[in-house]
């Protein structure tokens, strides 16, 4: 369980590291803060698109192939990120990091198996995500912002141990226990249409008119494609499952709210309460760690609460968090909103991912996890973009 957590969670620290150092990143690259925020959007976009792709690789080729591909992309992307002097190439490195991290997360989630282990992984996401802003600021002060964005590479420490576990659990002559290779050709058109749809949705806050046109066209074409190829990249078996649809929508909503608050609360506190950057970082760390710890406990008792009560709690707390952030002027209230938001996002990731996976046939579970996580990561892309539009821009 701990090796799986190490494999999956360092990406959260790397993803959130830019929260307090966007200005430093912009100055170093010779661009404004809003332009530097594209490094955040590129990371979230690659995670969003990469999750279903890596889940398909997992389903078709097994966990070892997904583990190797993820590790290679994380390592290569980090090298490019650290060495690149130009923003476009830095964006490429950042995207490669994220795509690789998606592969590592897909492997960890497929091996987790139940809500308790998923709770540990999700809480690890929350806790390292909570540490990310302050960690990013400290590493930037001590070394550079590039080093701060390279912390995702720590996930590679778990690759040998997880690889040995997969080798032991996998029959020498057959596919891995957690999934079997799919027959037939890879659905390239379905994958491209889904990636285009996700891209259009991610760009909605910054380029509304072109993005909505791209999203609508991609959605229509994807729907037609799914009707002709019901067992393709986006299988109808998964989409027609009500439990999956509700779980993915809930994860998307709560994830978007969390990432909006994650990037907005530091600026809101600075404007409304006049706290120093160090005080804001420390306060946010405490709030997010608290929310993540509560989410771990919540995931552990979720089976006893039942699906309806779990979703009611998540929606109620998430609504209170967003309302508080919109109207509160005191720093403690804003920090409490951030803590509540991470509780909801982390709790949704832990509980709803298991609901989504268990509601579909076993052969489709890697695909269901990939599509579910696409919804969660889509929130991770929309959130910073909305925060830039509403607060940072």
Short mmCIF file of C-alpha atoms in Angstrom, two decimals:
data_model
loop_
_atom_site.label_atom_id
_atom_site.label_comp_id
_atom_site.label_asym_id
_atom_site.label_seq_id
_atom_site.Cartn_x
_atom_site.Cartn_y
_atom_site.Cartn_z
CA UNK A 1 0.00 0.00 0.00
CA UNK A 2 2.79 2.43 0.91
CA UNK A 3 4.70 1.70 -2.31
CA UNK A 4 1.53 2.36 -4.29
CA UNK A 5 1.04 5.65 -2.43
CA UNK A 6 4.64 6.66 -3.20
CA UNK A 7 4.13 5.71 -6.85
CA UNK A 8 1.00 7.83 -7.24
CA UNK A 9 1.22 10.80 -4.88
CA UNK A 10 4.39 12.84 -5.59
CA UNK A 11 2.65 14.15 -8.69
CA UNK A 12 0.28 16.06 -6.38
CA UNK A 13 3.18 17.99 -4.85
CA UNK A 14 4.59 18.71 -8.30
CA UNK A 15 1.19 19.76 -9.64
CA UNK A 16 0.56 22.21 -6.78
CA UNK A 17 4.11 23.50 -6.45
CA UNK A 18 3.42 26.50 -8.76
CA UNK A 19 0.63 27.91 -6.55
CA UNK A 20 2.87 30.44 -4.74
CA UNK A 21 5.68 30.79 -7.31
CA UNK A 22 3.83 31.78 -10.48
CA UNK A 23 5.36 35.27 -10.29
CA UNK A 24 8.88 33.81 -10.02
CA UNK A 25 8.22 31.48 -12.93
CA UNK A 26 6.94 34.35 -15.06
CA UNK A 27 9.93 36.59 -14.29
CA UNK A 28 12.40 33.80 -15.06
CA UNK A 29 10.75 33.08 -18.41
CA UNK A 30 10.14 36.73 -19.24
CA UNK A 31 6.35 36.44 -19.28
CA UNK A 32 3.43 37.55 -17.13
CA UNK A 33 1.87 35.54 -14.33
CA UNK A 34 -1.16 34.60 -16.43
CA UNK A 35 1.13 33.27 -19.18
CA UNK A 36 3.24 31.35 -16.67
CA UNK A 37 0.01 29.72 -15.47
CA UNK A 38 -0.03 27.83 -18.78
CA UNK A 39 2.54 25.52 -17.18
CA UNK A 40 -0.20 24.58 -14.71
CA UNK A 41 -2.80 24.18 -17.44
CA UNK A 42 -0.46 22.10 -19.63
CA UNK A 43 0.23 19.76 -16.74
CA UNK A 44 -3.45 19.32 -15.95
CA UNK A 45 -4.33 18.91 -19.65
CA UNK A 46 -1.74 16.15 -20.12
CA UNK A 47 -2.97 14.41 -16.97
CA UNK A 48 -6.56 14.63 -18.23
CA UNK A 49 -5.79 13.26 -21.67
CA UNK A 50 -3.15 10.84 -20.43
CA UNK A 51 -5.33 8.99 -17.91
CA UNK A 52 -7.66 7.20 -20.38
CA UNK A 53 -4.73 6.57 -22.73
CA UNK A 54 -2.67 4.99 -19.97
CA UNK A 55 -5.71 3.06 -18.72
CA UNK A 56 -6.11 1.64 -22.23
CA UNK A 57 -2.43 0.71 -22.30
CA UNK A 58 -2.92 -0.99 -18.94
CA UNK A 59 -5.94 -2.91 -20.18
CA UNK A 60 -4.35 -3.97 -23.48
CA UNK A 61 -0.70 -4.53 -22.50
CA UNK A 62 -0.78 -4.95 -18.74
CA UNK A 63 0.58 -3.11 -15.73
CA UNK A 64 4.25 -3.65 -16.55
CA UNK A 65 3.95 -1.80 -19.86
CA UNK A 66 2.02 1.07 -18.24
CA UNK A 67 4.56 1.27 -15.41
CA UNK A 68 7.50 1.45 -17.82
CA UNK A 69 5.84 4.00 -20.07
CA UNK A 70 4.87 6.18 -17.11
CA UNK A 71 8.31 6.06 -15.54
CA UNK A 72 10.02 6.88 -18.85
CA UNK A 73 7.79 9.89 -19.49
CA UNK A 74 8.22 11.25 -15.97
CA UNK A 75 12.00 10.96 -16.20
CA UNK A 76 12.25 12.37 -19.73
CA UNK A 77 9.82 15.20 -19.03
CA UNK A 78 11.68 16.21 -15.89
CA UNK A 79 14.99 16.34 -17.76
CA UNK A 80 13.45 18.58 -20.44
CA UNK A 81 11.78 20.79 -17.82
CA UNK A 82 14.99 21.33 -15.88
CA UNK A 83 17.16 21.96 -18.94
CA UNK A 84 14.84 24.00 -21.18
CA UNK A 85 15.41 27.79 -21.40
CA UNK A 86 12.24 28.42 -23.47
CA UNK A 87 8.61 28.40 -22.41
CA UNK A 88 7.33 26.22 -25.32
CA UNK A 89 9.88 23.49 -24.65
CA UNK A 90 9.27 23.78 -20.91
CA UNK A 91 5.57 23.22 -21.60
CA UNK A 92 6.46 20.04 -23.50
CA UNK A 93 8.51 18.76 -20.58
CA UNK A 94 5.76 19.61 -18.12
CA UNK A 95 3.18 17.80 -20.25
CA UNK A 96 5.41 14.72 -20.55
CA UNK A 97 5.79 14.69 -16.76
CA UNK A 98 2.02 14.72 -16.38
CA UNK A 99 1.37 12.02 -18.98
CA UNK A 100 3.90 9.78 -17.26
CA UNK A 101 2.38 10.48 -13.87
CA UNK A 102 -1.01 9.47 -15.31
CA UNK A 103 0.46 6.08 -16.13
CA UNK A 104 1.84 5.63 -12.63
CA UNK A 105 -1.48 6.65 -11.09
CA UNK A 106 -3.39 4.26 -13.35
CA UNK A 107 -1.18 1.40 -12.21
CA UNK A 108 -1.52 2.33 -8.53
CA UNK A 109 -5.31 2.64 -8.75
CA UNK A 110 -5.68 -0.65 -10.60
CA UNK A 111 -3.67 -2.43 -7.91
CA UNK A 112 -5.38 -0.72 -4.96
CA UNK A 113 -8.48 -2.89 -5.07
CA UNK A 114 -10.72 -1.37 -2.36
CA UNK A 115 -11.85 1.93 -0.85
CA UNK A 116 -9.47 1.67 2.11
CA UNK A 117 -6.37 1.47 -0.07
CA UNK A 118 -7.80 4.08 -2.42
CA UNK A 119 -8.36 6.23 0.68
CA UNK A 120 -4.66 5.99 1.51
CA UNK A 121 -3.68 6.93 -2.04
CA UNK A 122 -6.22 9.76 -2.21
CA UNK A 123 -5.22 11.08 1.21
CA UNK A 124 -1.61 10.97 0.05
CA UNK A 125 -2.67 13.04 -2.95
CA UNK A 126 -4.30 15.54 -0.63
CA UNK A 127 -1.44 15.70 1.85
CA UNK A 128 1.32 16.05 -0.73
CA UNK A 129 -0.90 18.42 -2.68
CA UNK A 130 -1.28 20.40 0.53
CA UNK A 131 2.49 20.47 0.98
CA UNK A 132 3.06 21.39 -2.65
CA UNK A 133 2.59 25.18 -2.44
CA UNK A 134 4.86 25.64 0.59
CA UNK A 135 7.32 23.04 -0.67
CA UNK A 136 7.44 24.78 -4.04
CA UNK A 137 8.11 28.13 -2.40
CA UNK A 138 10.90 26.75 -0.19
CA UNK A 139 12.61 24.83 -3.00
CA UNK A 140 12.39 27.91 -5.23
CA UNK A 141 14.09 30.02 -2.55
CA UNK A 142 16.79 27.40 -1.96
CA UNK A 143 17.39 26.19 -5.52
CA UNK A 144 15.03 27.28 -8.32
CA UNK A 145 11.45 26.99 -9.48
CA UNK A 146 12.51 24.31 -11.94
CA UNK A 147 13.64 22.12 -9.06
CA UNK A 148 10.28 22.74 -7.39
CA UNK A 149 8.46 21.43 -10.46
CA UNK A 150 10.72 18.37 -10.59
CA UNK A 151 9.52 16.78 -7.34
CA UNK A 152 7.25 14.42 -9.30
CA UNK A 153 10.37 12.41 -10.09
CA UNK A 154 10.30 11.05 -6.52
CA UNK A 155 7.59 8.64 -7.71
CA UNK A 156 10.30 6.71 -9.56
CA UNK A 157 11.63 5.46 -6.21
CA UNK A 158 8.60 3.16 -5.99
CA UNK A 159 8.89 1.76 -9.52
CA UNK A 160 11.26 -1.15 -8.71
CA UNK A 161 9.17 -2.37 -5.76
CA UNK A 162 5.87 -2.11 -7.64
CA UNK A 163 7.46 -3.76 -10.67
CA UNK A 164 8.55 -6.72 -8.53
CA UNK A 165 5.04 -7.02 -7.10
CA UNK A 166 3.52 -7.03 -10.60
CA UNK A 167 6.02 -9.66 -11.74
CA UNK A 168 5.06 -11.94 -8.84
CA UNK A 169 1.33 -11.42 -9.38
CA UNK A 170 1.47 -11.94 -13.15
CA UNK A 171 1.54 -15.45 -14.65
CA UNK A 172 4.52 -15.84 -16.97
CA UNK A 173 2.36 -16.97 -19.85
CA UNK A 174 -0.65 -14.70 -19.47
CA UNK A 175 -1.84 -11.16 -18.85
CA UNK A 176 -1.78 -9.46 -15.44
CA UNK A 177 -4.41 -10.32 -12.90
CA UNK A 178 -5.88 -6.84 -12.83
CA UNK A 179 -6.71 -6.68 -16.51
CA UNK A 180 -6.32 -8.53 -19.75
CA UNK A 181 -5.16 -7.21 -23.10
CA UNK A 182 -7.99 -6.10 -25.29
CA UNK A 183 -8.46 -7.74 -28.67
CA UNK A 184 -8.64 -5.81 -31.89
CA UNK A 185 -7.04 -2.61 -33.10
CA UNK A 186 -6.58 0.44 -30.93
CA UNK A 187 -9.42 2.95 -31.42
CA UNK A 188 -7.28 5.87 -32.55
CA UNK A 189 -10.20 8.01 -33.73
CA UNK A 190 -12.06 7.61 -30.44
CA UNK A 191 -8.94 8.56 -28.48
CA UNK A 192 -8.32 11.67 -30.62
CA UNK A 193 -11.94 12.80 -30.35
CA UNK A 194 -11.93 12.38 -26.56
CA UNK A 195 -8.65 14.30 -26.31
CA UNK A 196 -10.09 17.07 -28.50
CA UNK A 197 -13.23 17.28 -26.36
CA UNK A 198 -11.15 17.51 -23.17
CA UNK A 199 -8.95 20.21 -24.74
CA UNK A 200 -11.97 22.28 -25.73
CA UNK A 201 -13.42 22.04 -22.22
CA UNK A 202 -10.11 23.00 -20.60
CA UNK A 203 -9.79 26.10 -22.81
CA UNK A 204 -13.34 27.31 -22.13
CA UNK A 205 -12.36 29.81 -19.39
CA UNK A 206 -9.63 31.47 -21.47
CA UNK A 207 -10.93 31.21 -25.06
CA UNK A 208 -14.70 30.75 -24.68
CA UNK A 209 -15.93 31.05 -28.28
CA UNK A 210 -13.32 28.90 -30.08
CA UNK A 211 -13.26 26.41 -27.21
CA UNK A 212 -17.01 25.87 -27.14
CA UNK A 213 -17.01 25.33 -30.89
CA UNK A 214 -14.26 22.73 -30.62
CA UNK A 215 -15.95 21.04 -27.64
CA UNK A 216 -19.38 20.84 -29.30
CA UNK A 217 -17.99 19.50 -32.57
CA UNK A 218 -15.84 16.94 -30.77
CA UNK A 219 -18.76 15.87 -28.57
CA UNK A 220 -21.05 15.32 -31.57
CA UNK A 221 -18.42 13.42 -33.53
CA UNK A 222 -17.49 11.35 -30.47
CA UNK A 223 -21.15 10.45 -29.83
CA UNK A 224 -21.53 9.30 -33.45
CA UNK A 225 -18.28 7.37 -33.23
CA UNK A 226 -19.35 5.62 -30.02
CA UNK A 227 -22.60 4.52 -31.68
CA UNK A 228 -20.64 2.93 -34.52
CA UNK A 229 -17.94 1.48 -32.22
CA UNK A 230 -19.60 0.64 -28.88
CA UNK A 231 -16.55 -1.31 -27.70
CA UNK A 232 -13.98 1.31 -28.71
CA UNK A 233 -11.87 3.71 -26.69
CA UNK A 234 -14.97 4.98 -24.84
CA UNK A 235 -17.15 1.87 -24.40
CA UNK A 236 -20.90 2.24 -24.14
CA UNK A 237 -20.94 -0.36 -21.36
CA UNK A 238 -19.23 2.17 -19.11
CA UNK A 239 -21.12 5.26 -20.27
CA UNK A 240 -24.53 3.63 -19.83
CA UNK A 241 -23.84 2.74 -16.19
CA UNK A 242 -25.70 5.29 -13.99
CA UNK A 243 -23.40 4.76 -11.01
CA UNK A 244 -20.36 5.55 -13.17
CA UNK A 245 -21.91 8.68 -14.66
CA UNK A 246 -22.91 10.08 -11.29
CA UNK A 247 -19.54 9.29 -9.72
CA UNK A 248 -17.59 10.93 -12.57
CA UNK A 249 -19.78 14.05 -12.56
CA UNK A 250 -19.42 14.42 -8.79
CA UNK A 251 -15.65 14.04 -9.02
CA UNK A 252 -15.46 16.63 -11.82
CA UNK A 253 -17.53 19.16 -9.86
CA UNK A 254 -15.70 18.80 -6.55
CA UNK A 255 -12.28 18.67 -8.19
CA UNK A 256 -12.94 21.88 -10.14
CA UNK A 257 -14.08 23.64 -6.96
CA UNK A 258 -11.02 22.46 -5.06
CA UNK A 259 -8.51 23.60 -7.66
CA UNK A 260 -10.22 26.97 -8.04
CA UNK A 261 -9.89 27.52 -4.29
CA UNK A 262 -6.36 26.11 -4.13
CA UNK A 263 -5.07 28.79 -6.49
CA UNK A 264 -7.46 31.55 -5.42
CA UNK A 265 -7.38 31.42 -1.61
CA UNK A 266 -3.77 32.69 -1.23
CA UNK A 267 -4.57 35.77 -3.33
CA UNK A 268 -7.93 36.27 -1.62
CA UNK A 269 -6.32 36.16 1.82
CA UNK A 270 -3.63 38.60 0.72
CA UNK A 271 -6.30 41.01 -0.57
CA UNK A 272 -8.92 40.62 2.14
CA UNK A 273 -6.81 39.93 5.25
CA UNK A 274 -3.36 41.32 4.32
CA UNK A 275 -1.39 38.26 5.45
CA UNK A 276 2.21 37.73 4.38
CA UNK A 277 3.03 35.08 1.77
CA UNK A 278 4.74 32.90 4.40
CA UNK A 279 1.74 33.05 6.73
CA UNK A 280 -0.62 32.22 3.89
CA UNK A 281 1.50 29.24 2.82
CA UNK A 282 1.68 27.89 6.36
CA UNK A 283 -2.02 28.40 6.99
CA UNK A 284 -2.96 26.75 3.71
CA UNK A 285 -0.69 23.81 4.48
CA UNK A 286 -2.38 23.21 7.84
CA UNK A 287 -5.86 23.54 6.33
CA UNK A 288 -5.18 21.19 3.43
CA UNK A 289 -3.44 18.60 5.62
CA UNK A 290 -6.39 18.64 7.99
CA UNK A 291 -8.87 18.22 5.16
CA UNK A 292 -6.85 15.36 3.66
CA UNK A 293 -6.62 13.55 7.00
CA UNK A 294 -10.38 13.86 7.47
CA UNK A 295 -10.89 12.49 3.95
CA UNK A 296 -8.80 9.42 4.84
CA UNK A 297 -11.06 8.72 7.83
CA UNK A 298 -14.14 9.40 5.74
CA UNK A 299 -13.04 6.90 3.09
CA UNK A 300 -12.45 4.28 5.79
CA UNK A 301 -16.07 4.51 7.03
CA UNK A 302 -17.68 5.15 3.64
CA UNK A 303 -18.81 1.54 3.23
CA UNK A 304 -20.81 1.75 6.46
CA UNK A 305 -22.36 5.10 5.51
CA UNK A 306 -23.66 3.92 2.16
CA UNK A 307 -23.45 5.50 -1.28
CA UNK A 308 -26.31 8.01 -0.84
CA UNK A 309 -25.06 9.41 2.47
CA UNK A 310 -21.49 9.64 1.20
CA UNK A 311 -22.57 11.70 -1.80
CA UNK A 312 -24.82 13.89 0.35
CA UNK A 313 -21.95 14.70 2.70
CA UNK A 314 -19.59 15.52 -0.16
CA UNK A 315 -22.08 17.78 -1.94
CA UNK A 316 -23.10 19.61 1.24
CA UNK A 317 -19.56 20.30 2.42
CA UNK A 318 -18.47 21.25 -1.10
CA UNK A 319 -21.28 23.78 -1.42
CA UNK A 320 -20.41 25.32 1.95
CA UNK A 321 -16.75 25.58 0.94
CA UNK A 322 -17.50 27.42 -2.30
CA UNK A 323 -20.00 29.76 -0.61
CA UNK A 324 -17.57 30.60 2.19
CA UNK A 325 -14.76 31.37 -0.25
CA UNK A 326 -17.02 33.68 -2.25
CA UNK A 327 -18.19 35.79 0.69
CA UNK A 328 -15.80 35.42 3.65
CA UNK A 329 -13.26 38.13 4.42
CA UNK A 330 -11.41 36.57 7.36
CA UNK A 331 -8.34 34.45 6.70
CA UNK A 332 -9.40 31.56 9.00
CA UNK A 333 -12.72 31.24 7.15
CA UNK A 334 -11.00 31.22 3.76
CA UNK A 335 -8.52 28.60 4.95
CA UNK A 336 -11.39 26.50 6.33
CA UNK A 337 -13.00 26.68 2.88
CA UNK A 338 -9.78 25.38 1.31
CA UNK A 339 -9.62 22.55 3.83
CA UNK A 340 -13.25 21.62 3.19
CA UNK A 341 -12.65 21.68 -0.57
CA UNK A 342 -9.70 19.27 -0.38
CA UNK A 343 -11.75 17.01 1.92
CA UNK A 344 -14.48 16.83 -0.73
CA UNK A 345 -12.16 16.33 -3.71
CA UNK A 346 -10.02 13.74 -1.94
CA UNK A 347 -13.03 11.97 -0.48
CA UNK A 348 -14.73 11.88 -3.88
CA UNK A 349 -11.62 10.47 -5.54
CA UNK A 350 -11.35 7.69 -2.95
CA UNK A 351 -15.01 6.68 -2.70
CA UNK A 352 -16.42 7.43 -6.13
CA UNK A 353 -13.57 5.81 -8.06
CA UNK A 354 -14.35 2.51 -6.35
CA UNK A 355 -18.06 2.96 -7.06
CA UNK A 356 -17.32 3.69 -10.71
CA UNK A 357 -15.01 0.69 -11.10
CA UNK A 358 -17.22 -1.80 -9.27
CA UNK A 359 -20.31 -0.85 -11.31
CA UNK A 360 -18.89 -2.08 -14.65
CA UNK A 361 -17.81 -5.54 -15.87
CA UNK A 362 -14.34 -6.61 -14.62
CA UNK A 363 -12.79 -6.36 -18.10
CA UNK A 364 -13.82 -2.69 -18.30
CA UNK A 365 -12.58 -1.64 -14.87
CA UNK A 366 -9.24 -0.16 -16.04
CA UNK A 367 -11.17 1.83 -18.66
CA UNK A 368 -13.73 2.99 -16.09
CA UNK A 369 -10.96 4.12 -13.73
CA UNK A 370 -9.25 5.96 -16.58
CA UNK A 371 -12.42 7.76 -17.66
CA UNK A 372 -13.35 8.54 -14.05
CA UNK A 373 -9.91 10.00 -13.40
CA UNK A 374 -10.23 11.98 -16.63
CA UNK A 375 -13.21 13.71 -15.03
CA UNK A 376 -11.27 14.38 -11.84
CA UNK A 377 -8.23 15.68 -13.71
CA UNK A 378 -10.43 17.77 -15.97
CA UNK A 379 -11.36 19.64 -12.80
CA UNK A 380 -7.64 19.99 -12.12
CA UNK A 381 -7.27 21.72 -15.49
CA UNK A 382 -10.42 23.85 -15.33
CA UNK A 383 -9.79 24.98 -11.76
CA UNK A 384 -6.50 26.85 -12.30
CA UNK A 385 -7.84 28.33 -15.54
CA UNK A 386 -10.95 29.61 -13.75
CA UNK A 387 -8.81 30.90 -10.88
CA UNK A 388 -6.65 32.79 -13.38
CA UNK A 389 -9.74 34.28 -14.99
CA UNK A 390 -11.43 35.24 -11.69
CA UNK A 391 -8.55 36.10 -9.37
CA UNK A 392 -5.04 35.81 -10.80
CA UNK A 393 -5.45 37.57 -14.13
#
